[in-house]
Amino acid sequence: MKTIRIEYFAVLREHTGRGNESFSTGAQNVDELFAELNERYSFPAVGQLKVAVNDEFGDWQTRLTDGDSVVFIPPVAGG
Amino acid sequence: MSGFRFVTGPVAPEDYQAHLTDLSCGGFVSFEGWVRDHNEGREVLRLEYEAYESLGIKEGERIIAEARERFAIEHASCVHAVGQLELGQRAVWVGVSSHHRDAAFQACRYIIDEVKQRVPIWKKEHYRDGDSGWVNCEACASAGKHTPPSRVAGAG
């Protein structure tokens, strides 16, 4: 098991009701982590998500190690 | 001096424009994004911006660096607001100075277009009818749907 710090923004923050959490998981990669979180939260269909691991863009196959931080990024709308 | 930053509340360009002054520059171009009173047929009362700032600054700095590589400019800055903004207030400002004007126009356009597509910033609109919603979020127009989001590989 590893502990992953997850931060939520915008629609995902409102949906989960929290800005961040520490999550204990056996997930090997971002995709598996997302599946576990989706079981818990039933995320809404926000559109295409991107992902960041340790404050850099990653992809769904990025492997996770204990202490990593992960952010799921809903479609952006700056400007 | 170039760079990307976030500020809480409306952007005040006078705080940043002076940093782009350079006696070798004959051209300065800026773009301002203002809070508009309508979007897609709905009356907007105010906006709320939220950003993933640590990654947003990195990505914003990358965009500025790309602009400096692609165009013959001397300085470029972009400042984006977070928090609540009222109608007419400045949500984003881009400023570019260069020896000659063409490069400044092109770089300014490049920076604002890339920032809108790549920097993790979200905008929530509050409407006159009392409703509100996150812009570009599919489910926000139809609350209560619980199909999982689709996934794509990350950018960058």
Short mmCIF file of C-alpha atoms in Angstrom, two decimals:
data_model
loop_
_atom_site.label_atom_id
_atom_site.label_comp_id
_atom_site.label_asym_id
_atom_site.label_seq_id
_atom_site.Cartn_x
_atom_site.Cartn_y
_atom_site.Cartn_z
CA MET A 1 0.00 0.00 0.00
CA LYS A 2 1.08 3.57 -0.62
CA THR A 3 -0.26 6.94 0.42
CA ILE A 4 -1.05 9.38 -2.39
CA ARG A 5 -1.95 13.02 -1.84
CA ILE A 6 -4.78 14.04 -4.12
CA GLU A 7 -5.83 17.63 -4.79
CA TYR A 8 -9.20 18.54 -6.27
CA PHE A 9 -10.07 21.68 -8.22
CA ALA A 10 -13.19 23.33 -9.61
CA VAL A 11 -16.00 20.89 -10.43
CA LEU A 12 -14.15 17.95 -8.85
CA ARG A 13 -13.53 19.93 -5.65
CA GLU A 14 -17.19 20.78 -5.41
CA HIS A 15 -18.25 17.23 -6.24
CA THR A 16 -16.01 15.56 -3.64
CA GLY A 17 -16.60 18.33 -1.11
CA ARG A 18 -12.88 18.60 -0.36
CA GLY A 19 -9.79 20.36 -1.68
CA ASN A 20 -7.42 17.48 -0.98
CA GLU A 21 -7.00 14.16 0.75
CA SER A 22 -4.42 11.51 1.56
CA PHE A 23 -5.53 8.25 -0.01
CA SER A 24 -4.18 4.79 0.83
CA THR A 25 -4.12 2.63 -2.25
CA GLY A 26 -2.61 -0.40 -3.91
CA ALA A 27 -2.96 1.27 -7.32
CA GLN A 28 0.12 0.84 -9.50
CA ASN A 29 -0.59 3.72 -11.84
CA VAL A 30 -2.77 6.79 -12.29
CA ASP A 31 -5.43 4.88 -14.21
CA GLU A 32 -5.91 2.38 -11.37
CA LEU A 33 -5.98 5.17 -8.81
CA PHE A 34 -8.66 6.99 -10.79
CA ALA A 35 -10.79 3.83 -10.98
CA GLU A 36 -10.63 3.44 -7.19
CA LEU A 37 -11.55 7.07 -6.59
CA ASN A 38 -14.36 6.87 -9.10
CA GLU A 39 -15.83 3.92 -7.17
CA ARG A 40 -15.97 6.14 -4.13
CA TYR A 41 -17.09 9.43 -5.65
CA SER A 42 -18.88 8.57 -8.93
CA PHE A 43 -17.30 11.56 -10.65
CA PRO A 44 -19.54 13.54 -13.00
CA ALA A 45 -18.93 13.52 -16.76
CA VAL A 46 -16.85 16.68 -16.90
CA GLY A 47 -15.25 15.92 -20.29
CA GLN A 48 -11.71 14.85 -21.01
CA LEU A 49 -9.56 14.80 -17.90
CA LYS A 50 -5.82 15.35 -17.87
CA VAL A 51 -3.60 14.38 -15.00
CA ALA A 52 -0.63 15.83 -13.14
CA VAL A 53 1.76 13.87 -10.95
CA ASN A 54 4.02 15.83 -8.61
CA ASP A 55 3.08 19.11 -10.30
CA GLU A 56 3.95 18.02 -13.84
CA PHE A 57 1.63 16.78 -16.57
CA GLY A 58 1.60 13.00 -16.65
CA ASP A 59 -0.42 10.32 -18.35
CA TRP A 60 -2.72 7.56 -17.22
CA GLN A 61 0.05 4.96 -17.20
CA THR A 62 2.37 7.03 -14.98
CA ARG A 63 3.50 4.72 -12.16
CA LEU A 64 2.81 5.81 -8.61
CA THR A 65 5.15 5.67 -5.65
CA ASP A 66 4.46 6.35 -2.00
CA GLY A 67 4.12 10.08 -1.30
CA ASP A 68 3.28 11.14 -4.86
CA SER A 69 0.77 13.93 -5.37
CA VAL A 70 -1.87 13.61 -8.07
CA VAL A 71 -4.29 16.12 -9.60
CA PHE A 72 -7.03 15.28 -12.09
CA ILE A 73 -7.50 18.28 -14.39
CA PRO A 74 -10.97 18.95 -15.82
CA PRO A 75 -11.26 20.92 -19.10
CA VAL A 76 -9.69 24.32 -18.48
CA ALA A 77 -11.28 27.73 -19.11
CA GLY A 78 -8.80 30.51 -18.47
CA GLY A 79 -8.92 33.94 -20.04
CA MET B 1 11.60 41.17 -17.25
CA SER B 2 9.28 38.42 -18.36
CA GLY B 3 7.06 35.94 -16.57
CA PHE B 4 3.70 34.47 -15.69
CA ARG B 5 1.87 34.98 -12.41
CA PHE B 6 -1.47 34.75 -10.67
CA VAL B 7 -3.05 37.52 -8.62
CA THR B 8 -6.10 37.42 -6.37
CA GLY B 9 -8.80 39.72 -7.72
CA PRO B 10 -8.71 41.89 -10.85
CA VAL B 11 -5.43 42.43 -12.70
CA ALA B 12 -3.92 45.93 -12.51
CA PRO B 13 -1.64 46.22 -15.61
CA GLU B 14 0.17 49.30 -14.32
CA ASP B 15 1.81 47.02 -11.75
CA TYR B 16 3.43 44.96 -14.53
CA GLN B 17 3.74 47.05 -17.67
CA ALA B 18 6.67 49.08 -16.35
CA HIS B 19 8.76 45.89 -16.22
CA LEU B 20 8.50 45.57 -20.00
CA THR B 21 9.99 49.01 -20.68
CA ASP B 22 13.21 48.84 -22.66
CA LEU B 23 14.91 51.64 -24.61
CA SER B 24 15.73 49.17 -27.39
CA CYS B 25 12.00 48.47 -27.90
CA GLY B 26 9.91 50.44 -30.36
CA GLY B 27 6.76 48.40 -29.95
CA PHE B 28 4.51 47.35 -27.09
CA VAL B 29 1.33 45.26 -27.49
CA SER B 30 -1.05 44.19 -24.75
CA PHE B 31 -4.21 42.13 -24.49
CA GLU B 32 -6.76 42.34 -21.69
CA GLY B 33 -9.53 39.83 -21.05
CA TRP B 34 -12.54 41.44 -19.32
CA VAL B 35 -15.47 39.89 -17.50
CA ARG B 36 -18.38 39.95 -19.97
CA ASP B 37 -22.07 40.19 -19.05
CA HIS B 38 -23.16 37.25 -21.22
CA ASN B 39 -22.02 33.85 -22.44
CA GLU B 40 -23.78 31.44 -24.80
CA GLY B 41 -27.04 33.28 -24.52
CA ARG B 42 -27.09 33.57 -20.72
CA GLU B 43 -26.79 36.73 -18.66
CA VAL B 44 -23.68 36.59 -16.48
CA LEU B 45 -23.52 38.53 -13.18
CA ARG B 46 -19.98 37.71 -12.07
CA LEU B 47 -17.18 35.17 -12.43
CA GLU B 48 -15.05 33.07 -10.17
CA TYR B 49 -11.61 31.81 -11.24
CA GLU B 50 -9.75 28.94 -9.64
CA ALA B 51 -6.26 27.76 -10.61
CA TYR B 52 -3.90 24.89 -9.92
CA GLU B 53 -1.24 27.48 -9.30
CA SER B 54 1.95 25.44 -8.87
CA LEU B 55 1.49 23.70 -12.24
CA GLY B 56 -0.14 26.78 -13.77
CA ILE B 57 2.92 28.93 -13.15
CA LYS B 58 5.21 26.30 -14.69
CA GLU B 59 3.02 25.96 -17.77
CA GLY B 60 2.59 29.73 -18.06
CA GLU B 61 6.38 30.22 -17.87
CA ARG B 62 6.81 27.56 -20.58
CA ILE B 63 4.41 29.47 -22.84
CA ILE B 64 6.31 32.73 -22.29
CA ALA B 65 9.60 30.95 -23.06
CA GLU B 66 8.11 29.49 -26.26
CA ALA B 67 6.96 32.96 -27.34
CA ARG B 68 10.47 34.31 -26.76
CA GLU B 69 11.94 31.53 -28.89
CA ARG B 70 9.43 31.83 -31.74
CA PHE B 71 9.18 35.61 -32.06
CA ALA B 72 11.77 38.40 -32.00
CA ILE B 73 10.55 39.96 -28.75
CA GLU B 74 12.46 41.36 -25.81
CA HIS B 75 10.02 40.97 -22.90
CA ALA B 76 6.66 39.29 -22.26
CA SER B 77 4.45 38.94 -19.21
CA CYS B 78 1.08 37.40 -18.46
CA VAL B 79 -0.96 37.90 -15.29
CA HIS B 80 -4.16 35.94 -14.61
CA ALA B 81 -6.72 36.61 -11.88
CA VAL B 82 -8.04 34.06 -9.39
CA GLY B 83 -11.00 34.57 -7.07
CA GLN B 84 -14.18 36.50 -7.63
CA LEU B 85 -14.45 39.12 -10.39
CA GLU B 86 -17.23 41.53 -11.24
CA LEU B 87 -18.41 42.61 -14.70
CA GLY B 88 -15.88 44.73 -16.57
CA GLN B 89 -12.92 43.75 -14.40
CA ARG B 90 -9.71 42.45 -15.94
CA ALA B 91 -9.33 38.69 -15.71
CA VAL B 92 -6.11 38.40 -17.70
CA TRP B 93 -3.43 40.69 -19.08
CA VAL B 94 -0.66 39.96 -21.58
CA GLY B 95 2.06 42.49 -22.40
CA VAL B 96 4.87 42.15 -24.95
CA SER B 97 7.63 44.56 -25.95
CA SER B 98 9.87 44.19 -28.98
CA HIS B 99 12.17 46.13 -31.29
CA HIS B 100 9.51 46.07 -34.05
CA ARG B 101 5.73 45.74 -33.80
CA ASP B 102 5.07 42.59 -35.85
CA ALA B 103 6.76 40.29 -33.37
CA ALA B 104 4.92 41.86 -30.43
CA PHE B 105 1.50 41.40 -32.06
CA GLN B 106 2.22 37.78 -32.93
CA ALA B 107 3.70 36.89 -29.56
CA CYS B 108 0.83 38.50 -27.67
CA ARG B 109 -1.70 36.47 -29.67
CA TYR B 110 0.33 33.29 -29.17
CA ILE B 111 0.54 33.74 -25.41
CA ILE B 112 -3.16 34.39 -24.78
CA ASP B 113 -4.24 31.53 -27.07
CA GLU B 114 -1.89 29.03 -25.41
CA VAL B 115 -2.74 30.19 -21.89
CA LYS B 116 -6.43 29.65 -22.54
CA GLN B 117 -5.80 26.12 -23.79
CA ARG B 118 -3.05 24.86 -21.52
CA VAL B 119 -2.91 26.59 -18.14
CA PRO B 120 -5.01 24.82 -15.47
CA ILE B 121 -7.48 27.60 -14.70
CA TRP B 122 -11.23 27.14 -14.30
CA LYS B 123 -14.00 29.69 -14.61
CA LYS B 124 -17.35 29.53 -12.87
CA GLU B 125 -20.11 31.74 -14.21
CA HIS B 126 -22.88 33.04 -11.96
CA TYR B 127 -26.02 33.78 -13.97
CA ARG B 128 -28.83 36.26 -13.51
CA ASP B 129 -31.33 33.41 -13.13
CA GLY B 130 -29.53 32.26 -9.96
CA ASP B 131 -27.85 29.26 -11.60
CA SER B 132 -24.08 28.85 -11.89
CA GLY B 133 -21.74 26.56 -13.77
CA TRP B 134 -18.12 25.73 -14.61
CA VAL B 135 -17.31 26.73 -18.19
CA ASN B 136 -16.32 23.83 -20.53
CA CYS B 137 -17.58 21.23 -18.06
CA GLU B 138 -19.98 18.82 -19.78
CA ALA B 139 -21.87 17.67 -16.70
CA CYS B 140 -22.27 21.18 -15.31
CA ALA B 141 -24.98 21.81 -17.86
CA SER B 142 -26.82 18.66 -16.81
CA ALA B 143 -26.30 18.11 -13.09
CA GLY B 144 -26.85 14.65 -11.68
CA LYS B 145 -25.29 12.62 -14.48
CA HIS B 146 -22.87 10.08 -13.13
CA THR B 147 -21.06 8.57 -16.05
CA PRO B 148 -17.31 8.59 -15.55
CA PRO B 149 -15.18 11.26 -17.22
CA SER B 150 -13.22 10.24 -20.29
CA ARG B 151 -9.46 10.17 -20.01
CA VAL B 152 -6.72 11.44 -22.25
CA ALA B 153 -2.97 11.46 -22.03
CA GLY B 154 -1.55 14.56 -20.41
CA ALA B 155 -0.19 17.47 -22.37
CA GLY B 156 3.36 18.73 -22.23
#
